């Protein structure tokens, strides 16, 4: 018996457009190892099939020479199914960018149909294993902290999480660890019917499925775990439970963005322990500067690795009698990211719509997007380094 005859065909959906896609679609429709569930050039017209189609892989054609981030983000609004990009023509930039993106594979057309079938099946297989498979890279934790209230932690965390989903295609959890007065949910106009406190109080072991049952999906695609509704419930979030939550979250998300309160309390220390990048927010005012300096000293005492700290100057362009260079001198370190003050930010906050979505062309949004991209690129380098060290250790 042919061993392949018992194999279930891989369900694929074809979106986008590129040279050679018509011929390929026709050939795939005849192939016994794949089932072409449908084809739509525009992702918006395929929403239902992508969301409910139980697909193994999506083949997305693009004529662009660079990564079609908006098209990938549109797909990610509906499904986590692995995406294989099909490109035609000159696509060397795309190949490079795809290494860091949420793309299972890239093929330059024309290709032998067998190659495309193999790639689609491989992507589907890896995608099925991904949530629990031991081979999957663990998600990275980006903690947004500042020792002063009102410096822009929640604005930064909500916009960064949104940019990571929309522009970097990352599966992102926004975790609100401002346990007493968290307002990540309200900044995203989410009315929480469940919060981190309900998750902590739920009986039984915390696992990936359970976490998924308590997160809330924002329209951008960000999953949110809101802070407790009442301040007195903050203490239910204990360090061991939070530690477990972070470990589980790393299994199912690429990035976990943690919004915090201006204190080094127990849960914050448990988070720092697992933090890959700490965005330390500073402003152009003397009290904040003084407290950021103290925080850097505290982080040193805690032996927090200095290379994981990224100094972010919010409202960097404010004319308030202090310049970014003076911040660098006072803190004896360089500023990693500058975010401008922008009136679109309070407007977006009051409308419950992140500025990166509401006003993508604003300077604020460009700065947050650039930061998101750089963080993703830095994470890719860190992962490669880790792999290299592991290979060396095995040799
Ligand atoms: N870059 C910016 N440009 C304009 N306004 C900003 C900017 N960043 C923050 N703000 C404004 O400052 C306010 C406070 O920001 P945010 O709530 O993010 O601070 P926070 O550090 O989270 O405060 P808390 O410690 O109270 O949680 C926001 O409502 C927002 O309108
Ligand atoms: Mg806040």
Short mmCIF file of C-alpha atoms and ligand atoms in Angstrom, two decimals:
data_model
loop_
_atom_site.label_atom_id
_atom_site.label_comp_id
_atom_site.label_asym_id
_atom_site.label_seq_id
_atom_site.Cartn_x
_atom_site.Cartn_y
_atom_site.Cartn_z
CA UNK A 1 0.00 0.00 0.00
CA UNK A 2 1.21 3.47 -0.79
CA UNK A 3 2.04 4.93 2.65
CA UNK A 4 0.87 8.34 1.46
CA UNK A 5 -2.64 7.23 0.55
CA UNK A 6 -3.79 7.27 4.20
CA UNK A 7 -2.59 10.88 4.73
CA UNK A 8 -5.21 13.53 5.25
CA UNK A 9 -4.83 16.30 2.68
CA UNK A 10 -3.61 19.59 4.18
CA UNK A 11 -6.32 22.24 4.03
CA UNK A 12 -4.90 25.37 2.45
CA UNK A 13 -6.32 28.78 1.58
CA UNK A 14 -4.74 31.03 -1.04
CA UNK A 15 -4.73 34.80 -0.66
CA UNK A 16 -2.94 37.71 -2.34
CA UNK A 17 -1.59 37.84 -5.86
CA UNK A 18 1.71 37.32 -7.65
CA UNK A 19 3.00 36.12 -11.00
CA UNK A 20 2.48 32.40 -11.42
CA UNK A 21 -0.16 32.10 -8.69
CA UNK A 22 -2.98 31.19 -11.12
CA UNK A 23 -1.02 28.27 -12.55
CA UNK A 24 0.07 27.16 -9.08
CA UNK A 25 -3.52 27.30 -7.73
CA UNK A 26 -4.72 25.15 -10.62
CA UNK A 27 -1.96 22.61 -10.02
CA UNK A 28 -2.61 22.51 -6.25
CA UNK A 29 -6.33 21.93 -6.83
CA UNK A 30 -5.41 18.69 -8.61
CA UNK A 31 -2.90 17.53 -6.01
CA UNK A 32 -4.07 14.73 -3.69
CA UNK A 33 -2.04 15.89 -0.65
CA UNK A 34 -3.63 19.30 -0.36
CA UNK A 35 -7.17 20.55 -0.35
CA UNK A 36 -7.56 24.09 -1.66
CA UNK A 37 -10.39 25.32 0.55
CA UNK A 38 -10.65 28.64 -1.30
CA UNK A 39 -8.89 31.55 -2.92
CA UNK A 40 -9.42 35.28 -2.45
CA UNK A 41 -7.07 37.98 -3.58
CA UNK A 42 -8.13 40.35 -0.80
CA UNK A 43 -7.76 39.07 2.75
CA UNK A 44 -10.84 41.08 3.85
CA UNK A 45 -13.03 38.90 1.59
CA UNK A 46 -11.67 35.72 3.16
CA UNK A 47 -12.34 36.62 6.81
CA UNK A 48 -14.83 33.83 7.58
CA UNK A 49 -12.84 31.09 5.86
CA UNK A 50 -9.61 32.17 7.55
CA UNK A 51 -11.18 32.34 10.99
CA UNK A 52 -13.25 29.16 10.85
CA UNK A 53 -11.72 27.12 8.07
CA UNK A 54 -9.58 24.76 10.22
CA UNK A 55 -6.79 25.47 7.81
CA UNK A 56 -3.37 23.84 7.85
CA UNK A 57 -1.61 26.65 5.99
CA UNK A 58 -2.26 29.88 4.12
CA UNK A 59 -0.39 30.57 0.91
CA UNK A 60 -0.17 34.32 0.42
CA UNK A 61 1.09 35.75 -2.86
CA UNK A 62 2.77 39.13 -2.95
CA UNK A 63 4.26 41.26 -5.70
CA UNK A 64 6.07 43.49 -3.24
CA UNK A 65 9.82 43.44 -2.95
CA UNK A 66 9.62 43.87 0.84
CA UNK A 67 7.58 42.22 3.56
CA UNK A 68 3.84 42.93 3.10
CA UNK A 69 3.33 43.71 6.79
CA UNK A 70 -0.17 45.12 6.41
CA UNK A 71 -1.35 42.03 4.49
CA UNK A 72 0.16 39.69 7.09
CA UNK A 73 -1.43 41.73 9.88
CA UNK A 74 -4.79 41.50 8.09
CA UNK A 75 -4.45 37.69 8.01
CA UNK A 76 -3.47 37.65 11.69
CA UNK A 77 -6.68 39.47 12.58
CA UNK A 78 -8.53 36.30 11.67
CA UNK A 79 -6.24 33.36 12.28
CA UNK A 80 -2.95 32.04 13.69
CA UNK A 81 -2.62 29.52 10.84
CA UNK A 82 0.96 29.35 9.49
CA UNK A 83 1.51 31.60 6.44
CA UNK A 84 3.76 30.66 3.53
CA UNK A 85 4.64 33.73 1.45
CA UNK A 86 4.81 33.28 -2.31
CA UNK A 87 6.76 35.98 -4.09
CA UNK A 88 7.69 36.67 -7.66
CA UNK A 89 10.50 38.77 -9.05
CA UNK A 90 13.15 40.51 -7.00
CA UNK A 91 12.47 39.72 -3.35
CA UNK A 92 15.80 39.64 -1.54
CA UNK A 93 14.67 42.28 1.01
CA UNK A 94 11.54 40.26 1.63
CA UNK A 95 13.56 37.09 2.26
CA UNK A 96 15.69 38.93 4.81
CA UNK A 97 12.73 40.53 6.60
CA UNK A 98 10.75 37.31 6.64
CA UNK A 99 13.40 35.76 8.92
CA UNK A 100 12.17 38.00 11.75
CA UNK A 101 8.50 37.93 10.88
CA UNK A 102 5.70 35.60 11.77
CA UNK A 103 6.01 33.73 8.47
CA UNK A 104 6.46 29.96 8.25
CA UNK A 105 8.32 30.03 4.93
CA UNK A 106 8.94 32.01 1.73
CA UNK A 107 8.98 30.57 -1.78
CA UNK A 108 9.97 32.40 -4.94
CA UNK A 109 7.74 31.41 -7.87
CA UNK A 110 7.91 29.57 -10.18
CA UNK A 111 8.33 26.39 -8.13
CA UNK A 112 7.63 22.74 -8.69
CA UNK A 113 4.15 21.99 -7.31
CA UNK A 114 5.71 19.23 -5.19
CA UNK A 115 7.93 21.81 -3.45
CA UNK A 116 4.96 24.01 -2.60
CA UNK A 117 2.97 21.04 -1.32
CA UNK A 118 5.87 19.92 0.85
CA UNK A 119 6.35 23.44 2.27
CA UNK A 120 2.63 23.84 3.02
CA UNK A 121 2.47 20.45 4.74
CA UNK A 122 5.60 21.19 6.75
CA UNK A 123 4.21 24.57 7.84
CA UNK A 124 0.91 22.95 8.86
CA UNK A 125 2.73 20.25 10.82
CA UNK A 126 4.95 22.74 12.67
CA UNK A 127 1.94 25.00 13.32
CA UNK A 128 0.04 22.15 14.96
CA UNK A 129 2.95 21.39 17.25
CA UNK A 130 3.75 24.99 18.05
CA UNK A 131 1.62 25.74 21.13
CA UNK A 132 2.92 22.88 23.23
CA UNK A 133 5.89 21.48 21.29
CA UNK A 134 9.19 21.64 23.10
CA UNK A 135 10.94 22.85 19.94
CA UNK A 136 9.09 26.17 19.99
CA UNK A 137 11.02 29.23 21.10
CA UNK A 138 9.70 30.67 24.34
CA UNK A 139 8.01 34.05 24.21
CA UNK A 140 9.93 37.08 25.46
CA UNK A 141 8.87 39.37 28.26
CA UNK A 142 9.07 43.13 27.76
CA UNK A 143 8.36 44.99 30.99
CA UNK A 144 7.44 48.69 30.88
CA UNK A 145 8.41 50.39 34.13
CA UNK A 146 8.90 53.84 35.59
CA UNK A 147 9.29 54.82 39.23
CA UNK A 148 6.93 57.80 38.74
CA UNK A 149 3.19 57.82 38.05
CA UNK A 150 1.96 59.41 34.84
CA UNK A 151 5.21 59.00 32.87
CA UNK A 152 3.42 57.11 30.10
CA UNK A 153 3.83 53.43 31.04
CA UNK A 154 0.32 52.42 30.05
CA UNK A 155 0.34 54.54 26.89
CA UNK A 156 3.66 52.94 25.90
CA UNK A 157 2.63 49.39 26.84
CA UNK A 158 -0.72 49.50 25.00
CA UNK A 159 0.73 51.10 21.87
CA UNK A 160 3.80 48.85 21.84
CA UNK A 161 1.64 45.71 22.17
CA UNK A 162 -0.58 46.92 19.33
CA UNK A 163 2.43 47.69 17.11
CA UNK A 164 3.93 44.26 17.84
CA UNK A 165 0.76 42.59 16.54
CA UNK A 166 -0.06 44.93 13.67
CA UNK A 167 3.40 45.65 12.33
CA UNK A 168 5.59 42.77 13.45
CA UNK A 169 2.98 39.99 13.33
CA UNK A 170 3.80 38.82 16.85
CA UNK A 171 1.36 36.97 19.07
CA UNK A 172 1.24 39.42 21.93
CA UNK A 173 -0.17 39.35 25.44
CA UNK A 174 -0.60 42.63 27.29
CA UNK A 175 -0.46 41.83 30.99
CA UNK A 176 -1.59 44.59 33.36
CA UNK A 177 0.49 44.32 36.51
CA UNK A 178 -0.56 47.71 37.81
CA UNK A 179 -2.56 45.54 40.14
CA UNK A 180 -4.38 48.25 42.11
CA UNK A 181 -5.14 50.90 39.53
CA UNK A 182 -4.45 49.23 36.21
CA UNK A 183 -5.93 50.98 33.21
CA UNK A 184 -4.57 49.04 30.24
CA UNK A 185 -8.06 47.66 29.52
CA UNK A 186 -9.75 51.05 29.64
CA UNK A 187 -7.14 52.57 27.32
CA UNK A 188 -8.16 49.88 24.82
CA UNK A 189 -11.89 50.40 25.51
CA UNK A 190 -12.18 46.86 26.84
CA UNK A 191 -14.75 46.27 29.58
CA UNK A 192 -13.27 43.34 31.47
CA UNK A 193 -15.68 40.59 32.45
CA UNK A 194 -12.69 38.60 33.74
CA UNK A 195 -9.30 39.66 35.04
CA UNK A 196 -5.99 38.28 36.26
CA UNK A 197 -7.62 37.88 39.67
CA UNK A 198 -10.23 35.43 38.29
CA UNK A 199 -7.46 33.47 36.61
CA UNK A 200 -5.49 33.29 39.87
CA UNK A 201 -8.59 32.20 41.81
CA UNK A 202 -9.64 29.52 39.30
CA UNK A 203 -9.19 25.96 40.61
CA UNK A 204 -6.66 23.54 39.13
CA UNK A 205 -3.29 23.88 37.46
CA UNK A 206 -2.72 26.88 35.19
CA UNK A 207 -1.96 25.85 31.63
CA UNK A 208 -2.05 27.29 28.11
CA UNK A 209 -5.72 26.43 27.53
CA UNK A 210 -6.78 27.93 30.83
CA UNK A 211 -4.88 31.15 30.18
CA UNK A 212 -6.56 31.41 26.77
CA UNK A 213 -9.92 31.24 28.54
CA UNK A 214 -9.18 34.34 30.59
CA UNK A 215 -7.54 36.68 28.07
CA UNK A 216 -9.61 39.25 26.18
CA UNK A 217 -8.99 39.91 22.50
CA UNK A 218 -8.69 43.54 21.43
CA UNK A 219 -9.74 44.38 17.85
CA UNK A 220 -6.06 44.91 16.97
CA UNK A 221 -5.39 41.25 17.81
CA UNK A 222 -3.65 41.96 21.14
CA UNK A 223 -4.69 39.57 23.91
CA UNK A 224 -5.17 41.38 27.20
CA UNK A 225 -5.14 40.11 30.76
CA UNK A 226 -6.57 43.04 32.74
CA UNK A 227 -5.73 44.04 36.30
CA UNK A 228 -8.23 43.24 39.09
CA UNK A 229 -11.27 45.51 39.05
CA UNK A 230 -11.03 46.40 42.76
CA UNK A 231 -7.73 47.59 44.30
CA UNK A 232 -8.14 45.34 47.36
CA UNK A 233 -7.97 42.25 45.13
CA UNK A 234 -4.40 43.07 44.08
CA UNK A 235 -2.97 40.93 46.87
CA UNK A 236 -4.58 37.80 45.39
CA UNK A 237 -1.91 37.94 42.70
CA UNK A 238 0.86 36.17 44.58
CA UNK A 239 4.44 35.81 43.38
CA UNK A 240 4.39 32.02 42.82
CA UNK A 241 1.12 32.25 40.89
CA UNK A 242 2.41 35.13 38.80
CA UNK A 243 5.64 33.26 38.09
CA UNK A 244 3.61 30.30 36.82
CA UNK A 245 1.43 32.64 34.74
CA UNK A 246 4.49 34.14 33.04
CA UNK A 247 5.94 30.71 32.28
CA UNK A 248 2.66 29.56 30.74
CA UNK A 249 2.25 32.83 28.80
CA UNK A 250 5.69 32.31 27.27
CA UNK A 251 4.48 29.01 25.84
CA UNK A 252 1.63 30.53 23.87
CA UNK A 253 2.77 34.06 22.99
CA UNK A 254 5.74 35.47 21.09
CA UNK A 255 5.86 38.54 23.30
CA UNK A 256 4.38 39.42 26.67
CA UNK A 257 4.23 43.17 27.30
CA UNK A 258 3.87 43.90 31.01
CA UNK A 259 2.46 47.23 32.20
CA UNK A 260 3.42 48.02 35.79
CA UNK A 261 2.89 50.37 38.72
CA UNK A 262 5.69 52.64 39.97
CA UNK A 263 6.81 50.21 42.71
CA UNK A 264 9.25 47.33 43.18
CA UNK A 265 6.70 45.08 44.90
CA UNK A 266 6.79 41.26 45.07
CA UNK A 267 5.00 40.54 41.77
CA UNK A 268 7.19 43.12 40.04
CA UNK A 269 10.32 41.36 41.33
CA UNK A 270 8.97 38.02 40.10
CA UNK A 271 8.42 39.67 36.71
CA UNK A 272 11.88 41.25 36.64
CA UNK A 273 13.31 37.79 37.23
CA UNK A 274 11.85 36.71 33.91
CA UNK A 275 12.13 39.98 31.98
CA UNK A 276 14.08 39.94 28.73
CA UNK A 277 13.83 43.68 28.08
CA UNK A 278 13.03 46.31 30.67
CA UNK A 279 11.80 49.56 29.15
CA UNK A 280 12.64 52.12 31.82
CA UNK A 281 10.59 55.23 31.16
CA UNK A 282 11.98 58.64 31.97
CA UNK A 283 10.67 62.17 31.40
CA UNK A 284 12.20 65.61 31.15
CA UNK A 285 11.57 66.54 34.78
CA UNK A 286 13.84 66.52 37.79
CA UNK A 287 11.75 64.33 40.18
CA UNK A 288 11.36 61.59 37.53
CA UNK A 289 15.05 61.80 36.71
CA UNK A 290 15.96 61.44 40.39
CA UNK A 291 13.73 58.38 40.75
CA UNK A 292 14.94 56.77 37.52
CA UNK A 293 18.49 57.17 38.83
CA UNK A 294 17.46 55.46 42.08
CA UNK A 295 15.74 52.70 40.09
CA UNK A 296 18.94 52.05 38.12
CA UNK A 297 20.77 51.67 41.45
CA UNK A 298 18.06 49.31 42.76
CA UNK A 299 18.24 47.26 39.56
CA UNK A 300 22.01 47.00 40.04
CA UNK A 301 21.50 45.80 43.62
CA UNK A 302 19.04 43.22 42.31
CA UNK A 303 21.74 42.10 39.83
CA UNK A 304 19.40 42.81 36.96
CA UNK A 305 21.52 42.47 33.77
CA UNK A 306 22.27 46.05 32.61
CA UNK A 307 22.14 45.08 28.93
CA UNK A 308 18.48 44.23 29.34
CA UNK A 309 17.62 47.79 30.38
CA UNK A 310 16.45 50.12 27.62
CA UNK A 311 16.07 53.75 28.60
CA UNK A 312 13.00 55.34 27.01
CA UNK A 313 12.56 59.11 27.12
CA UNK A 314 8.86 59.91 26.81
CA UNK A 315 7.68 63.36 25.70
CA UNK A 316 11.26 63.80 24.50
CA UNK A 317 10.51 66.95 22.50
CA UNK A 318 8.85 68.92 25.32
CA UNK A 319 10.25 72.41 25.79
CA UNK A 320 10.59 72.33 29.54
CA UNK A 321 14.10 73.63 30.13
CA UNK A 322 15.80 70.24 30.07
CA UNK A 323 17.37 68.51 27.07
CA UNK A 324 17.71 64.76 26.36
CA UNK A 325 21.53 65.15 26.62
CA UNK A 326 21.15 66.33 30.22
CA UNK A 327 19.15 63.19 31.02
CA UNK A 328 21.94 61.07 29.55
CA UNK A 329 24.57 62.93 31.62
CA UNK A 330 22.54 62.66 34.82
CA UNK A 331 21.88 58.94 34.35
CA UNK A 332 25.30 58.18 32.88
CA UNK A 333 23.82 56.14 30.10
CA UNK A 334 22.47 56.74 26.66
CA UNK A 335 18.81 57.01 25.79
CA UNK A 336 17.75 54.01 23.71
CA UNK A 337 14.40 55.30 22.46
CA UNK A 338 12.80 58.75 22.30
CA UNK A 339 9.03 59.09 22.12
CA UNK A 340 7.71 62.56 21.29
CA UNK A 341 4.93 64.36 23.08
CA UNK A 342 1.90 64.44 20.81
CA UNK A 343 -1.60 65.77 21.37
CA UNK A 344 -3.00 62.76 19.53
CA UNK A 345 -2.02 60.66 22.56
CA UNK A 346 -4.50 62.08 25.11
CA UNK A 347 -7.13 62.18 22.36
CA UNK A 348 -6.54 58.51 21.57
CA UNK A 349 -6.53 57.63 25.29
CA UNK A 350 -9.90 59.30 25.78
CA UNK A 351 -11.35 57.46 22.79
CA UNK A 352 -9.96 54.12 23.96
CA UNK A 353 -8.15 53.56 20.67
CA UNK A 354 -4.33 53.22 20.67
CA UNK A 355 -2.68 56.11 18.83
CA UNK A 356 -0.68 53.71 16.61
CA UNK A 357 -4.02 52.54 15.21
CA UNK A 358 -5.92 55.83 15.28
CA UNK A 359 -3.11 58.01 13.89
CA UNK A 360 -0.52 55.71 12.30
CA UNK A 361 1.25 58.59 10.54
CA UNK A 362 1.78 60.70 13.68
CA UNK A 363 5.34 61.08 14.97
CA UNK A 364 4.36 59.34 18.21
CA UNK A 365 3.13 56.29 16.28
CA UNK A 366 6.23 56.20 14.08
CA UNK A 367 8.44 56.26 17.18
CA UNK A 368 6.54 53.41 18.85
CA UNK A 369 6.57 51.35 15.64
CA UNK A 370 10.31 51.87 15.23
CA UNK A 371 10.84 50.80 18.84
CA UNK A 372 8.69 47.67 18.32
CA UNK A 373 10.69 46.72 15.24
CA UNK A 374 14.02 47.27 16.92
CA UNK A 375 12.96 45.21 19.93
CA UNK A 376 11.87 42.36 17.64
CA UNK A 377 15.17 42.54 15.75
CA UNK A 378 17.13 42.56 19.02
CA UNK A 379 15.15 39.56 20.20
CA UNK A 380 15.96 37.68 17.00
CA UNK A 381 19.66 38.34 17.54
CA UNK A 382 19.39 37.23 21.20
CA UNK A 383 17.70 33.98 20.13
CA UNK A 384 20.36 33.29 17.52
CA UNK A 385 23.06 33.91 20.12
CA UNK A 386 21.34 31.50 22.52
CA UNK A 387 21.13 28.82 19.81
CA UNK A 388 24.79 29.33 18.92
CA UNK A 389 25.86 29.01 22.58
CA UNK A 390 23.76 25.84 22.94
CA UNK A 391 25.43 24.38 19.84
CA UNK A 392 28.85 25.26 21.24
CA UNK A 393 27.96 23.65 24.57
CA UNK A 394 26.91 20.43 22.80
CA UNK A 395 30.06 20.33 20.62
N1 LIG B 1 4.05 60.89 24.46
C1 LIG B 1 2.95 61.45 24.99
N2 LIG B 1 2.39 62.55 24.42
C2 LIG B 1 1.30 63.12 24.93
N3 LIG B 1 0.67 62.69 26.03
C3 LIG B 1 1.17 61.61 26.66
C4 LIG B 1 2.34 60.94 26.18
N4 LIG B 1 2.60 59.90 27.01
C5 LIG B 1 1.64 59.94 27.96
N5 LIG B 1 0.79 60.96 27.76
C6 LIG B 1 -0.39 61.34 28.56
O1 LIG B 1 -0.07 61.16 29.91
C7 LIG B 1 -1.10 60.48 30.57
C8 LIG B 1 -0.49 59.50 31.57
O2 LIG B 1 0.07 58.44 30.82
P1 LIG B 1 -0.03 56.94 31.35
O3 LIG B 1 -1.36 56.66 31.94
O4 LIG B 1 0.45 56.06 30.26
O5 LIG B 1 1.05 57.01 32.50
P2 LIG B 1 1.43 55.85 33.54
O6 LIG B 1 2.90 55.93 33.70
O7 LIG B 1 0.86 54.57 33.09
O8 LIG B 1 0.70 56.38 34.84
P3 LIG B 1 0.33 55.51 36.15
O9 LIG B 1 1.60 55.32 36.90
O10 LIG B 1 -0.64 56.38 36.87
O11 LIG B 1 -0.27 54.23 35.69
C9 LIG B 1 -1.95 59.79 29.52
O12 LIG B 1 -3.30 59.91 29.76
C10 LIG B 1 -1.57 60.44 28.23
O13 LIG B 1 -2.64 61.25 27.78
MG1 LIG B 2 -0.45 53.21 34.03
#
